[in-house]
PDB file of N, CA and C in Angstrom:
ATOM      1  N   MET A 143      34.985 -31.560 -29.850  1.00  0.00           N
ATOM      2  CA  MET A 143      33.696 -31.903 -29.282  1.00  0.00           C
ATOM      3  C   MET A 143      33.511 -31.268 -27.910  1.00  0.00           C
ATOM      4  N   LEU A 144      34.589 -31.262 -27.132  1.00  0.00           N
ATOM      5  CA  LEU A 144      34.527 -30.679 -25.786  1.00  0.00           C
ATOM      6  C   LEU A 144      34.254 -29.184 -25.853  1.00  0.00           C
ATOM      7  N   LEU A 145      34.833 -28.510 -26.847  1.00  0.00           N
ATOM      8  CA  LEU A 145      34.583 -27.079 -27.001  1.00  0.00           C
ATOM      9  C   LEU A 145      33.124 -26.804 -27.351  1.00  0.00           C
ATOM     10  N   VAL A 146      32.526 -27.639 -28.154  1.00  0.00           N
ATOM     11  CA  VAL A 146      31.121 -27.467 -28.526  1.00  0.00           C
ATOM     12  C   VAL A 146      30.235 -27.648 -27.300  1.00  0.00           C
ATOM     13  N   ILE A 147      30.510 -28.655 -26.491  1.00  0.00           N
ATOM     14  CA  ILE A 147      29.714 -28.908 -25.278  1.00  0.00           C
ATOM     15  C   ILE A 147      29.865 -27.748 -24.298  1.00  0.00           C
ATOM     16  N   MET A 148      31.088 -27.246 -24.119  1.00  0.00           N
ATOM     17  CA  MET A 148      31.305 -26.134 -23.183  1.00  0.00           C
ATOM     18  C   MET A 148      30.618 -24.866 -23.686  1.00  0.00           C
ATOM     19  N   ASN A 149      30.629 -24.657 -24.999  1.00  0.00           N
ATOM     20  CA  ASN A 149      29.974 -23.484 -25.571  1.00  0.00           C
ATOM     21  C   ASN A 149      28.460 -23.566 -25.375  1.00  0.00           C
ATOM     22  N   ILE A 150      27.878 -24.746 -25.570  1.00  0.00           N
ATOM     23  CA  ILE A 150      26.438 -24.925 -25.348  1.00  0.00           C
ATOM     24  C   ILE A 150      26.115 -24.716 -23.870  1.00  0.00           C
ATOM     25  N   LYS A 151      26.978 -25.211 -23.004  1.00  0.00           N
ATOM     26  CA  LYS A 151      26.759 -25.051 -21.558  1.00  0.00           C
ATOM     27  C   LYS A 151      26.767 -23.570 -21.184  1.00  0.00           C
ATOM     28  N   ARG A 152      27.689 -22.807 -21.756  1.00  0.00           N
ATOM     29  CA  ARG A 152      27.736 -21.363 -21.483  1.00  0.00           C
ATOM     30  C   ARG A 152      26.477 -20.668 -21.978  1.00  0.00           C
ATOM     31  N   LYS A 153      26.031 -21.042 -23.167  1.00  0.00           N
ATOM     32  CA  LYS A 153      24.823 -20.430 -23.719  1.00  0.00           C
ATOM     33  C   LYS A 153      23.601 -20.757 -22.860  1.00  0.00           C
ATOM     34  N   ILE A 154      23.512 -21.991 -22.402  1.00  0.00           N
ATOM     35  CA  ILE A 154      22.379 -22.379 -21.550  1.00  0.00           C
ATOM     36  C   ILE A 154      22.430 -21.628 -20.227  1.00  0.00           C
ATOM     37  N   LEU A 155      23.605 -21.510 -19.626  1.00  0.00           N
ATOM     38  CA  LEU A 155      23.732 -20.765 -18.372  1.00  0.00           C
ATOM     39  C   LEU A 155      23.400 -19.287 -18.570  1.00  0.00           C
ATOM     40  N   PHE A 156      23.857 -18.715 -19.670  1.00  0.00           N
ATOM     41  CA  PHE A 156      23.537 -17.314 -19.954  1.00  0.00           C
ATOM     42  C   PHE A 156      22.036 -17.128 -20.144  1.00  0.00           C
ATOM     43  N   LEU A 157      21.417 -18.026 -20.900  1.00  0.00           N
ATOM     44  CA  LEU A 157      19.975 -17.954 -21.119  1.00  0.00           C
ATOM     45  C   LEU A 157      19.214 -18.118 -19.798  1.00  0.00           C
ATOM     46  N   PHE A 158      19.667 -19.027 -18.946  1.00  0.00           N
ATOM     47  CA  PHE A 158      19.040 -19.218 -17.638  1.00  0.00           C
ATOM     48  C   PHE A 158      19.153 -17.951 -16.791  1.00  0.00           C
ATOM     49  N   ARG A 159      20.307 -17.322 -16.795  1.00  0.00           N
ATOM     50  CA  ARG A 159      20.485 -16.082 -16.026  1.00  0.00           C
ATOM     51  C   ARG A 159      19.591 -14.963 -16.551  1.00  0.00           C
ATOM     52  N   VAL A 160      19.478 -14.861 -17.860  1.00  0.00           N
ATOM     53  CA  VAL A 160      18.615 -13.830 -18.450  1.00  0.00           C
ATOM     54  C   VAL A 160      17.159 -14.078 -18.074  1.00  0.00           C
ATOM     55  N   ILE A 161      16.718 -15.327 -18.158  1.00  0.00           N
ATOM     56  CA  ILE A 161      15.335 -15.652 -17.791  1.00  0.00           C
ATOM     57  C   ILE A 161      15.089 -15.369 -16.313  1.00  0.00           C
ATOM     58  N   MET A 162      16.029 -15.710 -15.454  1.00  0.00           N
ATOM     59  CA  MET A 162      15.872 -15.443 -14.018  1.00  0.00           C
ATOM     60  C   MET A 162      15.844 -13.939 -13.741  1.00  0.00           C
ATOM     61  N   ALA A 163      16.674 -13.176 -14.438  1.00  0.00           N
ATOM     62  CA  ALA A 163      16.677 -11.724 -14.242  1.00  0.00           C
ATOM     63  C   ALA A 163      15.347 -11.116 -14.676  1.00  0.00           C
ATOM     64  N   ILE A 164      14.818 -11.579 -15.793  1.00  0.00           N
ATOM     65  CA  ILE A 164      13.521 -11.074 -16.253  1.00  0.00           C
ATOM     66  C   ILE A 164      12.427 -11.454 -15.271  1.00  0.00           C
ATOM     67  N   ALA A 165      12.466 -12.682 -14.753  1.00  0.00           N
ATOM     68  CA  ALA A 165      11.458 -13.122 -13.784  1.00  0.00           C
ATOM     69  C   ALA A 165      11.521 -12.281 -12.512  1.00  0.00           C
ATOM     70  N   ILE A 166      12.720 -11.988 -12.042  1.00  0.00           N
ATOM     71  CA  ILE A 166      12.867 -11.156 -10.842  1.00  0.00           C
ATOM     72  C   ILE A 166      12.346  -9.750 -11.104  1.00  0.00           C
ATOM     73  N   LEU A 167      12.641  -9.190 -12.259  1.00  0.00           N
ATOM     74  CA  LEU A 167      12.138  -7.854 -12.591  1.00  0.00           C
ATOM     75  C   LEU A 167      10.616  -7.830 -12.682  1.00  0.00           C
ATOM     76  N   VAL A 168      10.023  -8.878 -13.227  1.00  0.00           N
ATOM     77  CA  VAL A 168       8.558  -8.946 -13.302  1.00  0.00           C
ATOM     78  C   VAL A 168       7.961  -9.014 -11.904  1.00  0.00           C
ATOM     79  N   ILE A 169       8.533  -9.841 -11.041  1.00  0.00           N
ATOM     80  CA  ILE A 169       8.032  -9.956  -9.665  1.00  0.00           C
ATOM     81  C   ILE A 169       8.151  -8.623  -8.943  1.00  0.00           C
ATOM     82  N   LEU A 170       9.283  -7.960  -9.073  1.00  0.00           N
ATOM     83  CA  LEU A 170       9.469  -6.675  -8.398  1.00  0.00           C
ATOM     84  C   LEU A 170       8.534  -5.605  -8.952  1.00  0.00           C
ATOM     85  N   SER A 171       8.302  -5.620 -10.251  1.00  0.00           N
ATOM     86  CA  SER A 171       7.397  -4.614 -10.818  1.00  0.00           C
ATOM     87  C   SER A 171       5.957  -4.850 -10.367  1.00  0.00           C
ATOM     88  N   VAL A 172       5.550  -6.107 -10.234  1.00  0.00           N
ATOM     89  CA  VAL A 172       4.202  -6.400  -9.731  1.00  0.00           C
ATOM     90  C   VAL A 172       4.074  -5.952  -8.283  1.00  0.00           C
ATOM     91  N   GLN A 173       5.103  -6.196  -7.484  1.00  0.00           N
ATOM     92  CA  GLN A 173       5.081  -5.759  -6.087  1.00  0.00           C
ATOM     93  C   GLN A 173       5.012  -4.237  -6.000  1.00  0.00           C
ATOM     94  N   LEU A 174       5.790  -3.553  -6.818  1.00  0.00           N
ATOM     95  CA  LEU A 174       5.785  -2.093  -6.810  1.00  0.00           C
ATOM     96  C   LEU A 174       4.434  -1.545  -7.252  1.00  0.00           C
ATOM     97  N   ALA A 175       3.829  -2.171  -8.241  1.00  0.00           N
ATOM     98  CA  ALA A 175       2.504  -1.730  -8.686  1.00  0.00           C
ATOM     99  C   ALA A 175       1.478  -1.897  -7.570  1.00  0.00           C
ATOM    100  N   GLY A 176       1.570  -2.980  -6.810  1.00  0.00           N
ATOM    101  CA  GLY A 176       0.663  -3.182  -5.683  1.00  0.00           C
ATOM    102  C   GLY A 176       0.853  -2.144  -4.602  1.00  0.00           C
ATOM    103  N   VAL A 177       2.098  -1.818  -4.302  1.00  0.00           N
ATOM    104  CA  VAL A 177       2.377  -0.801  -3.281  1.00  0.00           C
ATOM    105  C   VAL A 177       1.858   0.560  -3.727  1.00  0.00           C
ATOM    106  N   ILE A 178       2.078   0.903  -4.981  1.00  0.00           N
ATOM    107  CA  ILE A 178       1.601   2.193  -5.491  1.00  0.00           C
ATOM    108  C   ILE A 178       0.076   2.244  -5.478  1.00  0.00           C
ATOM    109  N   ASN A 179      -0.561   1.139  -5.815  1.00  0.00           N
ATOM    110  CA  ASN A 179      -2.022   1.085  -5.803  1.00  0.00           C
ATOM    111  C   ASN A 179      -2.558   1.267  -4.389  1.00  0.00           C
ATOM    112  N   GLN A 180      -1.947   0.595  -3.410  1.00  0.00           N
ATOM    113  CA  GLN A 180      -2.383   0.745  -2.018  1.00  0.00           C
ATOM    114  C   GLN A 180      -2.150   2.161  -1.518  1.00  0.00           C
ATOM    115  N   ALA A 181      -1.018   2.746  -1.887  1.00  0.00           N
ATOM    116  CA  ALA A 181      -0.742   4.118  -1.447  1.00  0.00           C
ATOM    117  C   ALA A 181      -1.752   5.086  -2.040  1.00  0.00           C
ATOM    118  N   GLY A 182      -2.115   4.886  -3.291  1.00  0.00           N
ATOM    119  CA  GLY A 182      -3.116   5.749  -3.910  1.00  0.00           C
ATOM    120  C   GLY A 182      -4.473   5.608  -3.254  1.00  0.00           C
ATOM    121  N   ASP A 183      -4.847   4.367  -2.910  1.00  0.00           N
ATOM    122  CA  ASP A 183      -6.133   4.155  -2.243  1.00  0.00           C
ATOM    123  C   ASP A 183      -6.163   4.828  -0.884  1.00  0.00           C
ATOM    124  N   SER A 184      -5.092   4.668  -0.100  1.00  0.00           N
ATOM    125  CA  SER A 184      -5.096   5.273   1.233  1.00  0.00           C
ATOM    126  C   SER A 184      -5.018   6.796   1.136  1.00  0.00           C
ATOM    127  N   TYR A 185      -4.333   7.334   0.124  1.00  0.00           N
ATOM    128  CA  TYR A 185      -4.282   8.786  -0.037  1.00  0.00           C
ATOM    129  C   TYR A 185      -5.658   9.334  -0.407  1.00  0.00           C
ATOM    130  N   ARG A 186      -6.377   8.614  -1.288  1.00  0.00           N
ATOM    131  CA  ARG A 186      -7.724   9.064  -1.650  1.00  0.00           C
ATOM    132  C   ARG A 186      -8.651   9.012  -0.450  1.00  0.00           C
ATOM    133  N   ARG A 187      -8.536   7.979   0.390  1.00  0.00           N
ATOM    134  CA  ARG A 187      -9.363   7.917   1.593  1.00  0.00           C
ATOM    135  C   ARG A 187      -8.997   9.053   2.540  1.00  0.00           C
ATOM    136  N   TRP A 188      -7.710   9.395   2.614  1.00  0.00           N
ATOM    137  CA  TRP A 188      -7.268  10.464   3.503  1.00  0.00           C
ATOM    138  C   TRP A 188      -7.820  11.807   3.040  1.00  0.00           C
ATOM    139  N   GLN A 189      -7.877  12.019   1.742  1.00  0.00           N
ATOM    140  CA  GLN A 189      -8.350  13.288   1.220  1.00  0.00           C
ATOM    141  C   GLN A 189      -9.866  13.409   1.264  1.00  0.00           C
ATOM    142  N   ASN A 190     -10.577  12.290   1.163  1.00  0.00           N
ATOM    143  CA  ASN A 190     -12.034  12.331   1.142  1.00  0.00           C
ATOM    144  C   ASN A 190     -12.531  12.348   2.579  1.00  0.00           C
ATOM    145  N   ARG A 191     -12.717  13.504   3.135  1.00  0.00           N
ATOM    146  CA  ARG A 191     -13.036  13.618   4.555  1.00  0.00           C
ATOM    147  C   ARG A 191     -14.489  13.299   4.857  1.00  0.00           C
ATOM    148  N   ASP A 192     -15.361  13.206   3.853  1.00  0.00           N
ATOM    149  CA  ASP A 192     -16.748  12.834   4.095  1.00  0.00           C
ATOM    150  C   ASP A 192     -16.947  11.325   4.109  1.00  0.00           C
ATOM    151  N   HIS A 193     -15.959  10.595   3.687  1.00  0.00           N
ATOM    152  CA  HIS A 193     -16.051   9.139   3.685  1.00  0.00           C
ATOM    153  C   HIS A 193     -15.960   8.634   5.120  1.00  0.00           C
ATOM    154  N   PRO A 194     -16.743   7.632   5.514  1.00  0.00           N
ATOM    155  CA  PRO A 194     -16.722   7.160   6.907  1.00  0.00           C
ATOM    156  C   PRO A 194     -15.355   6.683   7.361  1.00  0.00           C
ATOM    157  N   HIS A 195     -14.540   6.171   6.430  1.00  0.00           N
ATOM    158  CA  HIS A 195     -13.207   5.724   6.801  1.00  0.00           C
ATOM    159  C   HIS A 195     -12.159   6.681   6.254  1.00  0.00           C
ATOM    160  N   GLY A 196     -12.516   7.916   6.076  1.00  0.00           N
ATOM    161  CA  GLY A 196     -11.591   8.916   5.560  1.00  0.00           C
ATOM    162  C   GLY A 196     -10.633   9.383   6.634  1.00  0.00           C
ATOM    163  N   ASN A 197     -10.274  10.617   6.609  1.00  0.00           N
ATOM    164  CA  ASN A 197      -9.295  11.167   7.533  1.00  0.00           C
ATOM    165  C   ASN A 197      -9.968  11.459   8.873  1.00  0.00           C
ATOM    166  N   PRO A 198      -9.836  10.564   9.858  1.00  0.00           N
ATOM    167  CA  PRO A 198     -10.528  10.787  11.128  1.00  0.00           C
ATOM    168  C   PRO A 198      -9.954  11.956  11.916  1.00  0.00           C
ATOM    169  N   LEU A 199      -8.685  12.258  11.707  1.00  0.00           N
ATOM    170  CA  LEU A 199      -8.101  13.359  12.466  1.00  0.00           C
ATOM    171  C   LEU A 199      -8.712  14.688  12.042  1.00  0.00           C
ATOM    172  N   LYS A 200      -8.965  14.855  10.739  1.00  0.00           N
ATOM    173  CA  LYS A 200      -9.603  16.083  10.280  1.00  0.00           C
ATOM    174  C   LYS A 200     -11.067  16.122  10.701  1.00  0.00           C
ATOM    175  N   VAL A 201     -11.746  14.985  10.602  1.00  0.00           N
ATOM    176  CA  VAL A 201     -13.177  14.952  10.881  1.00  0.00           C
ATOM    177  C   VAL A 201     -13.441  15.227  12.345  1.00  0.00           C
ATOM    178  N   PHE A 202     -12.702  14.604  13.233  1.00  0.00           N
ATOM    179  CA  PHE A 202     -13.013  14.708  14.647  1.00  0.00           C
ATOM    180  C   PHE A 202     -12.462  15.962  15.304  1.00  0.00           C
ATOM    181  N   ARG A 203     -11.726  16.771  14.583  1.00  0.00           N
ATOM    182  CA  ARG A 203     -11.326  18.056  15.149  1.00  0.00           C
ATOM    183  C   ARG A 203     -12.463  19.056  15.077  1.00  0.00           C
ATOM    184  N   GLU A 204     -13.473  18.756  14.285  1.00  0.00           N
ATOM    185  CA  GLU A 204     -14.640  19.620  14.248  1.00  0.00           C
ATOM    186  C   GLU A 204     -15.434  19.426  15.535  1.00  0.00           C
ATOM    187  N   VAL A 205     -16.346  20.345  15.799  1.00  0.00           N
ATOM    188  CA  VAL A 205     -17.096  20.299  17.056  1.00  0.00           C
ATOM    189  C   VAL A 205     -17.967  19.054  17.123  1.00  0.00           C
ATOM    190  N   ASP A 206     -18.760  18.812  16.096  1.00  0.00           N
ATOM    191  CA  ASP A 206     -19.691  17.690  16.132  1.00  0.00           C
ATOM    192  C   ASP A 206     -19.161  16.487  15.365  1.00  0.00           C
ATOM    193  N   GLY A 207     -18.512  16.721  14.248  1.00  0.00           N
ATOM    194  CA  GLY A 207     -18.009  15.614  13.450  1.00  0.00           C
ATOM    195  C   GLY A 207     -19.104  14.987  12.619  1.00  0.00           C
ATOM    196  N   ILE A 208     -18.824  13.814  12.096  1.00  0.00           N
ATOM    197  CA  ILE A 208     -19.797  13.135  11.249  1.00  0.00           C
ATOM    198  C   ILE A 208     -20.546  12.087  12.048  1.00  0.00           C
ATOM    199  N   PHE A 209     -21.653  11.629  11.489  1.00  0.00           N
ATOM    200  CA  PHE A 209     -22.403  10.550  12.115  1.00  0.00           C
ATOM    201  C   PHE A 209     -21.581   9.274  12.024  1.00  0.00           C
ATOM    202  N   ILE A 210     -21.489   8.546  13.127  1.00  0.00           N
ATOM    203  CA  ILE A 210     -20.685   7.330  13.170  1.00  0.00           C
ATOM    204  C   ILE A 210     -21.594   6.156  13.502  1.00  0.00           C
ATOM    205  N   HIS A 211     -21.456   5.097  12.740  1.00  0.00           N
ATOM    206  CA  HIS A 211     -22.224   3.894  13.030  1.00  0.00           C
ATOM    207  C   HIS A 211     -21.696   3.258  14.310  1.00  0.00           C
ATOM    208  N   GLU A 212     -22.575   2.628  15.059  1.00  0.00           N
ATOM    209  CA  GLU A 212     -22.193   2.028  16.335  1.00  0.00           C
ATOM    210  C   GLU A 212     -21.247   0.842  16.155  1.00  0.00           C
ATOM    211  N   ASP A 213     -21.271   0.202  15.001  1.00  0.00           N
ATOM    212  CA  ASP A 213     -20.433  -0.979  14.813  1.00  0.00           C
ATOM    213  C   ASP A 213     -19.014  -0.632  14.371  1.00  0.00           C
ATOM    214  N   ASP A 214     -18.730   0.622  14.109  1.00  0.00           N
ATOM    215  CA  ASP A 214     -17.384   1.021  13.701  1.00  0.00           C
ATOM    216  C   ASP A 214     -16.595   1.399  14.954  1.00  0.00           C
ATOM    217  N   ARG A 215     -15.914   0.421  15.526  1.00  0.00           N
ATOM    218  CA  ARG A 215     -15.254   0.604  16.828  1.00  0.00           C
ATOM    219  C   ARG A 215     -14.061   1.552  16.755  1.00  0.00           C
ATOM    220  N   VAL A 216     -13.316   1.479  15.674  1.00  0.00           N
ATOM    221  CA  VAL A 216     -12.117   2.313  15.565  1.00  0.00           C
ATOM    222  C   VAL A 216     -12.497   3.786  15.529  1.00  0.00           C
ATOM    223  N   LEU A 217     -13.491   4.131  14.721  1.00  0.00           N
ATOM    224  CA  LEU A 217     -13.899   5.528  14.643  1.00  0.00           C
ATOM    225  C   LEU A 217     -14.556   5.996  15.938  1.00  0.00           C
ATOM    226  N   MET A 218     -15.266   5.104  16.624  1.00  0.00           N
ATOM    227  CA  MET A 218     -15.863   5.473  17.917  1.00  0.00           C
ATOM    228  C   MET A 218     -14.764   5.804  18.924  1.00  0.00           C
ATOM    229  N   LYS A 219     -13.705   4.979  18.953  1.00  0.00           N
ATOM    230  CA  LYS A 219     -12.597   5.241  19.879  1.00  0.00           C
ATOM    231  C   LYS A 219     -11.915   6.566  19.551  1.00  0.00           C
ATOM    232  N   LEU A 220     -11.713   6.821  18.250  1.00  0.00           N
ATOM    233  CA  LEU A 220     -11.088   8.087  17.871  1.00  0.00           C
ATOM    234  C   LEU A 220     -11.963   9.278  18.246  1.00  0.00           C
ATOM    235  N   LYS A 221     -13.259   9.150  18.067  1.00  0.00           N
ATOM    236  CA  LYS A 221     -14.146  10.258  18.396  1.00  0.00           C
ATOM    237  C   LYS A 221     -14.140  10.517  19.902  1.00  0.00           C
ATOM    238  N   LYS A 222     -14.162   9.437  20.699  1.00  0.00           N
ATOM    239  CA  LYS A 222     -14.100   9.604  22.158  1.00  0.00           C
ATOM    240  C   LYS A 222     -12.769  10.233  22.568  1.00  0.00           C
ATOM    241  N   TYR A 223     -11.686   9.796  21.925  1.00  0.00           N
ATOM    242  CA  TYR A 223     -10.372  10.330  22.254  1.00  0.00           C
ATOM    243  C   TYR A 223     -10.307  11.827  21.956  1.00  0.00           C
ATOM    244  N   TYR A 224     -10.820  12.233  20.803  1.00  0.00           N
ATOM    245  CA  TYR A 224     -10.737  13.644  20.439  1.00  0.00           C
ATOM    246  C   TYR A 224     -11.745  14.509  21.174  1.00  0.00           C
ATOM    247  N   ARG A 225     -12.763  13.919  21.782  1.00  0.00           N
ATOM    248  CA  ARG A 225     -13.637  14.702  22.646  1.00  0.00           C
ATOM    249  C   ARG A 225     -12.931  15.023  23.954  1.00  0.00           C
ATOM    250  N   VAL A 226     -12.161  14.053  24.473  1.00  0.00           N
ATOM    251  CA  VAL A 226     -11.470  14.252  25.750  1.00  0.00           C
ATOM    252  C   VAL A 226     -10.178  15.032  25.546  1.00  0.00           C
ATOM    253  N   TYR A 227      -9.343  14.592  24.623  1.00  0.00           N
ATOM    254  CA  TYR A 227      -8.046  15.218  24.383  1.00  0.00           C
ATOM    255  C   TYR A 227      -8.093  15.938  23.048  1.00  0.00           C
ATOM    256  N   LYS A 228      -8.575  17.119  23.024  1.00  0.00           N
ATOM    257  CA  LYS A 228      -8.663  17.874  21.769  1.00  0.00           C
ATOM    258  C   LYS A 228      -7.293  18.500  21.487  1.00  0.00           C
ATOM    259  N   PRO A 229      -6.642  18.124  20.395  1.00  0.00           N
ATOM    260  CA  PRO A 229      -5.306  18.661  20.114  1.00  0.00           C
ATOM    261  C   PRO A 229      -5.361  20.130  19.708  1.00  0.00           C
ATOM    262  N   ALA A 230      -4.241  20.781  19.926  1.00  0.00           N
ATOM    263  CA  ALA A 230      -4.150  22.195  19.535  1.00  0.00           C
ATOM    264  C   ALA A 230      -4.134  22.289  18.021  1.00  0.00           C
ATOM    265  N   GLU A 231      -4.812  23.266  17.484  1.00  0.00           N
ATOM    266  CA  GLU A 231      -4.876  23.409  16.025  1.00  0.00           C
ATOM    267  C   GLU A 231      -3.967  24.503  15.541  1.00  0.00           C
TER     268      GLU A 231
END
């Protein structure tokens, strides 16, 4: 009887470990998919230089640049910075 109980206990522990391993792999794969999705979004924004939140370094190296809305503070600061400190190309 003791051998049967110990064998069931081993099977339950093995099954628990397998379920936990699968759960960890699912969590990690979801996290990786999110990271890849975010990286793809930021890369597309970086490549699309006509987008208002695209690559500001490429846009503001031009003489005039793009039209910037007054409420976009980050792009306004970048445009002011690149007017004063124009980097070497």
